[in-house]
Amino acid sequence: MSVRSLLPVVVLAIGCSLVGVGQNLVPNWSFEDLSACPESPGDVDFALGWSAFRGSPDLFNDCNVNGWYDVPGNAFSYQPASDGQGYVGVVTYSDGQSDAREFIGAQLSQPLVLGVPVYLSMKLAVAAAGWYVLTPRYSASGAGMFFSTQPWVLTSRGPMPNWSALSVQTAPTDTASWLMLSGVFIPDSAYAYVIIGNPFADLMTDTLTVDTAGSLTSAFTLIDEVCVSFTPDCLDGMTIEEMTTRSAMLYPNPFGDALSGWLPVSSRRWTYVVTDVFGRVVATGMVEPDDGHFRVSTETWPEGALVLSLMNGTSRIQPQVVLHLNK
């Protein structure tokens, strides 16, 4: 058993005790609390706490009476809710419309804390097999969550942020089931808003055809059960297969005056941030992998359990717990 498998919950729980939070920071996380039933396009504002941050995202609930935004069957898909009676749908790709996206956003119950890890999870599903003639043709990668310090409203197509704290890496092929995404994110700012959608430009988005009869040349992704928490509440009941697999290989672990690693995503330069068990940033720097491999001097790093996060302008690697032992 690796040090990583033994330490994450203990280390992160110690850090989280400073902020005193053990619940989901996302309001109305399952889109069940409504001010009115959805009847028209763009009714996501009827889900209390949520707003359209770009475009006209749709709200679906079984209280709908015209059939367009009903659950489980509606104009765009046939999909029971992952939890409760409702969910939201956003355009995550559109053929012929450069970087066409829809986003929803909500203010967290309290801001994230710089350097303090948070647990993330959400459910997504590919919209397909709806009753209307304009059903989505594609599935797309990129759907997930990212954060902002203020309400993030983009009224035109682009530019995309091109980063996410959590996202699906390949276009899903299953149109019948909900896909669980999960991970750990170390904030580099006191983010106050969570944003859901595909923040990656078309050049960074993979697509595939899931409905050859679909006349809507777009990918439409359904969203449910959004969770952000300082404690592992978001990961309850999950299997290893459901966990995010995009991570770096770090060795040796424990380590002494140097730490080596391999990254699964090609990039010329990466920024690393190291935090201690209290969420304080103790080291930062840059690495330039050679064929994915890198080595960083750790002589100035403090001794003990640490959390290492790697990021660049387009990717973030799932943080890992490492153990620094002074010789």
Coordinates of C-alpha atoms in Angstrom, one line a residue:
M1 CA 0.0 0.0 0.0
S2 CA 1.4 3.4 -1.0
V3 CA 1.9 6.4 1.2
R4 CA -0.7 8.2 -0.9
S5 CA -3.4 5.6 -0.1
L6 CA -2.7 6.0 3.6
L7 CA -2.5 9.7 4.0
P8 CA -4.9 11.8 1.9
V9 CA -8.0 11.7 4.1
V10 CA -5.9 12.3 7.3
V11 CA -3.9 15.1 5.8
L12 CA -6.7 16.9 4.1
A13 CA -9.0 16.6 7.1
I14 CA -6.4 18.3 9.3
G15 CA -6.2 21.2 6.8
C16 CA -9.9 21.5 6.6
S17 CA -10.4 21.8 10.4
L18 CA -9.2 25.4 10.1
V19 CA -12.2 26.4 8.0
G20 CA -14.7 24.3 10.0
V21 CA -16.7 23.2 7.1
G22 CA -18.0 19.6 6.6
Q23 CA -20.8 20.1 4.1
N24 CA -21.5 20.7 0.5
L25 CA -20.7 24.4 -0.4
V26 CA -22.9 24.3 -3.5
P27 CA -26.5 25.6 -2.9
N28 CA -29.3 23.5 -4.3
W29 CA -26.7 21.0 -5.4
S30 CA -29.3 18.7 -7.1
F31 CA -31.5 21.4 -8.6
E32 CA -34.6 20.3 -6.6
D33 CA -35.5 23.7 -5.0
L34 CA -37.5 25.6 -7.6
S35 CA -39.2 29.0 -7.7
A36 CA -41.3 27.7 -10.6
C37 CA -41.6 24.7 -12.9
P38 CA -39.5 24.9 -16.1
E39 CA -41.6 25.5 -19.2
S40 CA -39.3 27.3 -21.7
P41 CA -35.7 27.4 -22.8
G42 CA -33.3 29.1 -20.4
D43 CA -35.3 28.5 -17.2
V44 CA -32.3 27.5 -15.2
D45 CA -32.8 30.6 -13.0
F46 CA -35.9 28.8 -11.6
A47 CA -33.4 26.6 -9.7
L48 CA -32.8 28.6 -6.5
G49 CA -29.2 29.7 -6.2
W50 CA -28.3 29.1 -9.9
S51 CA -28.0 31.5 -12.8
A52 CA -27.2 31.4 -16.5
F53 CA -23.5 32.5 -16.7
R54 CA -23.6 32.2 -20.5
G55 CA -26.2 31.3 -23.1
S56 CA -29.6 29.8 -22.1
P57 CA -29.1 26.6 -20.1
D58 CA -32.2 24.5 -19.6
L59 CA -33.8 23.2 -16.4
F60 CA -35.6 19.9 -16.4
N61 CA -38.0 18.6 -13.8
D62 CA -40.9 16.2 -13.6
C63 CA -43.2 19.0 -12.7
N64 CA -43.0 20.3 -16.3
V65 CA -46.5 20.1 -18.0
N66 CA -45.7 20.7 -21.7
G67 CA -43.4 17.8 -22.1
W68 CA -40.4 19.8 -23.4
Y69 CA -38.5 19.9 -20.0
D70 CA -40.0 16.9 -18.3
V71 CA -38.1 14.1 -16.5
P72 CA -37.3 11.4 -17.4
G73 CA -38.5 12.0 -21.0
N74 CA -38.1 15.4 -22.7
A75 CA -37.5 17.0 -26.0
F76 CA -33.7 16.4 -25.9
S77 CA -33.2 13.1 -24.0
Y78 CA -34.7 10.3 -22.0
Q79 CA -32.9 10.3 -18.7
P80 CA -34.1 9.8 -15.1
A81 CA -32.6 12.2 -12.6
S82 CA -29.5 10.9 -10.8
D83 CA -31.0 12.4 -7.6
G84 CA -34.5 13.7 -7.0
Q85 CA -36.7 14.9 -9.9
G86 CA -34.6 17.3 -11.8
Y87 CA -31.3 18.3 -13.5
V88 CA -29.8 20.9 -15.8
G89 CA -28.7 20.7 -19.4
V90 CA -25.9 22.8 -21.2
V91 CA -24.5 23.0 -24.7
T92 CA -20.9 21.8 -24.5
Y93 CA -20.1 21.8 -28.2
S94 CA -21.7 23.0 -31.5
D95 CA -20.6 22.0 -34.9
G96 CA -20.1 25.1 -37.1
Q97 CA -20.3 27.6 -34.2
S98 CA -16.9 28.2 -32.9
D99 CA -16.6 27.7 -29.1
A100 CA -20.4 27.8 -28.7
R101 CA -21.0 27.0 -25.0
E102 CA -23.5 27.4 -22.2
F103 CA -22.6 27.8 -18.5
I104 CA -24.4 27.8 -15.2
G105 CA -23.0 29.2 -12.0
A106 CA -23.7 29.5 -8.3
Q107 CA -22.2 31.4 -5.4
L108 CA -20.7 29.0 -2.9
S109 CA -21.9 29.2 0.7
Q110 CA -18.4 30.3 1.6
P111 CA -15.3 31.1 -0.5
L112 CA -12.6 28.6 -1.0
V113 CA -9.3 29.2 0.8
L114 CA -6.0 29.7 -1.0
G115 CA -4.0 26.5 -0.7
V116 CA -6.6 24.5 1.2
P117 CA -7.7 21.4 -0.8
V118 CA -11.4 20.8 -1.6
Y119 CA -13.1 17.7 -2.7
L120 CA -15.1 17.8 -5.9
S121 CA -17.7 15.6 -7.6
M122 CA -20.6 15.9 -10.0
K123 CA -22.7 13.7 -12.3
L124 CA -23.1 14.2 -16.0
A125 CA -25.0 12.4 -18.8
V126 CA -25.1 12.6 -22.6
A127 CA -28.4 14.0 -23.8
A128 CA -29.8 11.7 -26.6
A129 CA -33.0 10.0 -27.7
G130 CA -35.4 12.9 -27.0
W131 CA -38.8 13.1 -28.7
Y132 CA -38.2 16.3 -30.6
V133 CA -36.7 16.2 -34.1
L134 CA -33.8 18.4 -33.1
T135 CA -32.1 16.0 -30.7
P136 CA -28.4 16.3 -30.1
R137 CA -26.1 14.4 -32.4
Y138 CA -22.8 14.5 -30.5
S139 CA -21.1 13.8 -27.3
A140 CA -18.2 16.0 -26.2
S141 CA -15.3 16.0 -23.8
G142 CA -14.6 18.9 -21.4
A143 CA -17.8 19.2 -19.3
G144 CA -17.0 19.8 -15.7
M145 CA -16.5 22.6 -13.2
F146 CA -14.2 25.5 -12.6
F147 CA -14.2 28.5 -10.3
S148 CA -14.2 32.3 -10.3
T149 CA -13.9 35.1 -7.7
Q150 CA -16.9 36.9 -9.2
P151 CA -19.9 36.1 -11.4
W152 CA -18.5 35.0 -14.7
V153 CA -20.6 36.1 -17.7
L154 CA -19.4 35.7 -21.3
T155 CA -21.9 37.1 -23.8
S156 CA -20.0 36.2 -26.9
R157 CA -18.3 33.0 -28.2
G158 CA -14.8 33.0 -26.7
P159 CA -12.2 33.1 -25.6
M160 CA -12.6 30.0 -23.5
P161 CA -10.9 29.8 -20.0
N162 CA -9.2 26.5 -21.1
W163 CA -8.8 25.2 -17.6
S164 CA -11.0 23.2 -15.2
A165 CA -10.8 22.0 -11.7
L166 CA -12.6 18.8 -12.7
S167 CA -13.8 17.7 -16.2
V168 CA -14.4 14.6 -18.3
Q169 CA -11.3 13.9 -20.4
T170 CA -12.9 12.0 -23.3
A171 CA -16.3 12.2 -25.0
P172 CA -18.6 9.8 -23.1
T173 CA -20.1 7.0 -25.2
D174 CA -22.8 5.8 -22.7
T175 CA -26.1 7.7 -23.4
A176 CA -28.1 5.7 -20.8
S177 CA -26.2 6.2 -17.5
W178 CA -24.9 9.0 -15.4
L179 CA -21.1 9.4 -15.2
M180 CA -19.5 10.3 -11.9
L181 CA -16.6 12.7 -11.9
S182 CA -14.5 13.4 -8.8
G183 CA -11.2 14.8 -7.7
V184 CA -9.3 17.1 -5.4
F185 CA -8.6 20.8 -6.2
I186 CA -6.1 23.1 -4.5
P187 CA -7.4 26.7 -5.0
D188 CA -4.9 29.4 -6.1
S189 CA -7.4 32.1 -5.2
A190 CA -10.3 32.7 -2.8
Y191 CA -12.9 31.5 -5.4
A192 CA -16.5 32.4 -4.5
Y193 CA -18.4 30.9 -7.5
V194 CA -18.6 27.5 -9.1
I195 CA -19.2 27.3 -12.8
I196 CA -20.4 24.3 -14.8
G197 CA -20.0 23.6 -18.5
N198 CA -17.2 22.9 -21.0
P199 CA -14.5 25.7 -20.6
F200 CA -12.2 24.3 -23.3
A201 CA -12.0 25.6 -26.8
D202 CA -13.0 23.5 -29.8
L203 CA -9.4 22.7 -30.5
M204 CA -9.2 21.1 -27.1
T205 CA -12.5 19.3 -27.2
D206 CA -13.1 15.8 -28.5
T207 CA -16.4 14.8 -30.0
L208 CA -18.1 11.7 -31.3
T209 CA -21.5 10.9 -32.9
V210 CA -24.0 9.2 -30.5
D211 CA -27.2 9.7 -32.5
T212 CA -26.9 9.6 -36.3
A213 CA -30.5 10.7 -36.5
G214 CA -29.9 13.8 -34.4
S215 CA -30.6 17.0 -36.3
L216 CA -29.1 19.3 -33.6
T217 CA -25.4 19.4 -34.5
S218 CA -24.4 20.0 -30.9
A219 CA -23.4 18.1 -27.8
F220 CA -25.8 18.7 -24.9
T221 CA -24.7 17.5 -21.4
L222 CA -27.0 16.9 -18.5
I223 CA -25.7 17.9 -15.0
D224 CA -26.8 16.7 -11.5
E225 CA -25.4 16.4 -8.0
V226 CA -22.7 19.0 -7.9
C227 CA -20.5 18.9 -4.8
V228 CA -17.7 21.0 -3.4
S229 CA -16.6 20.3 0.1
F230 CA -13.6 20.8 2.4
T231 CA -14.1 17.2 3.6
P232 CA -14.6 13.9 1.7
D233 CA -18.4 14.2 1.8
C234 CA -18.5 14.5 -2.1
L235 CA -16.8 11.1 -2.4
D236 CA -19.2 9.0 -0.2
G237 CA -20.1 5.7 -1.8
M238 CA -17.8 5.9 -4.7
T239 CA -15.8 3.1 -6.1
I240 CA -12.2 3.3 -7.3
E241 CA -13.3 3.1 -10.9
E242 CA -15.4 6.3 -10.4
M243 CA -12.5 8.3 -9.1
T244 CA -10.6 10.7 -11.4
T245 CA -7.6 8.9 -12.9
R246 CA -5.7 11.8 -14.4
S247 CA -2.8 12.0 -12.0
A248 CA 1.0 12.2 -12.0
M249 CA 3.3 9.3 -11.1
L250 CA 5.6 10.5 -8.3
Y251 CA 8.7 8.6 -7.0
P252 CA 10.3 7.8 -4.6
N253 CA 7.6 8.4 -2.0
P254 CA 8.7 8.9 0.7
F255 CA 11.5 11.0 -0.7
G256 CA 14.6 12.9 0.4
D257 CA 16.3 15.8 -1.3
A258 CA 14.7 15.3 -4.7
L259 CA 11.4 14.1 -6.1
S260 CA 10.9 12.7 -9.6
G261 CA 7.7 12.2 -11.6
W262 CA 5.9 11.5 -14.8
L263 CA 3.0 13.5 -16.2
P264 CA 0.3 11.9 -18.4
V265 CA -0.4 15.2 -20.3
S266 CA 2.2 16.7 -22.6
S267 CA 3.3 20.2 -21.9
R268 CA 6.5 22.2 -22.0
R269 CA 6.2 23.8 -18.6
W270 CA 4.2 23.1 -15.4
T271 CA 3.7 25.1 -12.2
Y272 CA 3.8 23.2 -9.0
V273 CA 2.3 24.3 -5.6
V274 CA 3.1 22.4 -2.4
T275 CA 1.0 22.9 0.7
D276 CA 1.4 21.5 4.2
V277 CA -1.2 19.8 6.3
F278 CA -2.7 23.1 7.3
G279 CA -3.2 24.2 3.7
R280 CA -0.4 26.7 3.8
V281 CA 1.7 27.1 0.6
V282 CA 5.2 26.1 1.5
A283 CA 6.8 25.8 -2.0
T284 CA 6.2 26.8 -5.6
G285 CA 8.2 26.4 -8.7
M286 CA 8.3 25.3 -12.3
V287 CA 9.2 22.0 -14.0
E288 CA 9.8 21.3 -17.7
P289 CA 9.2 17.6 -18.3
D290 CA 11.3 15.7 -20.8
D291 CA 9.0 13.1 -22.5
G292 CA 6.8 13.5 -19.5
H293 CA 9.5 12.9 -16.9
F294 CA 10.7 15.6 -14.5
R295 CA 12.8 16.0 -11.3
V296 CA 12.6 18.7 -8.8
S297 CA 15.0 19.6 -5.9
T298 CA 13.1 19.4 -2.5
E299 CA 15.9 20.4 -0.1
T300 CA 14.1 23.5 1.0
W301 CA 10.7 21.8 1.4
P302 CA 9.6 21.2 5.0
E303 CA 9.6 17.7 6.5
G304 CA 6.4 15.7 6.7
A305 CA 3.3 15.0 4.7
L306 CA 2.7 17.5 1.9
V307 CA 0.2 17.9 -0.9
L308 CA 1.7 18.5 -4.4
S309 CA -0.4 20.1 -7.2
L310 CA 0.7 20.5 -10.8
M311 CA -1.0 22.8 -13.3
N312 CA -0.4 24.7 -16.5
G313 CA -2.6 27.0 -18.6
T314 CA -4.8 24.2 -19.9
S315 CA -4.5 21.3 -17.5
R316 CA -4.5 20.5 -13.8
I317 CA -3.3 17.2 -12.4
Q318 CA -5.1 15.6 -9.5
P319 CA -3.2 16.6 -6.3
Q320 CA -1.2 13.9 -4.5
V321 CA 0.1 13.4 -1.0
V322 CA 3.8 13.0 -0.7
L323 CA 6.0 12.4 2.4
H324 CA 9.3 14.3 2.7
L325 CA 11.9 12.7 5.0
N326 CA 15.0 14.7 5.9
K327 CA 18.2 12.6 5.8

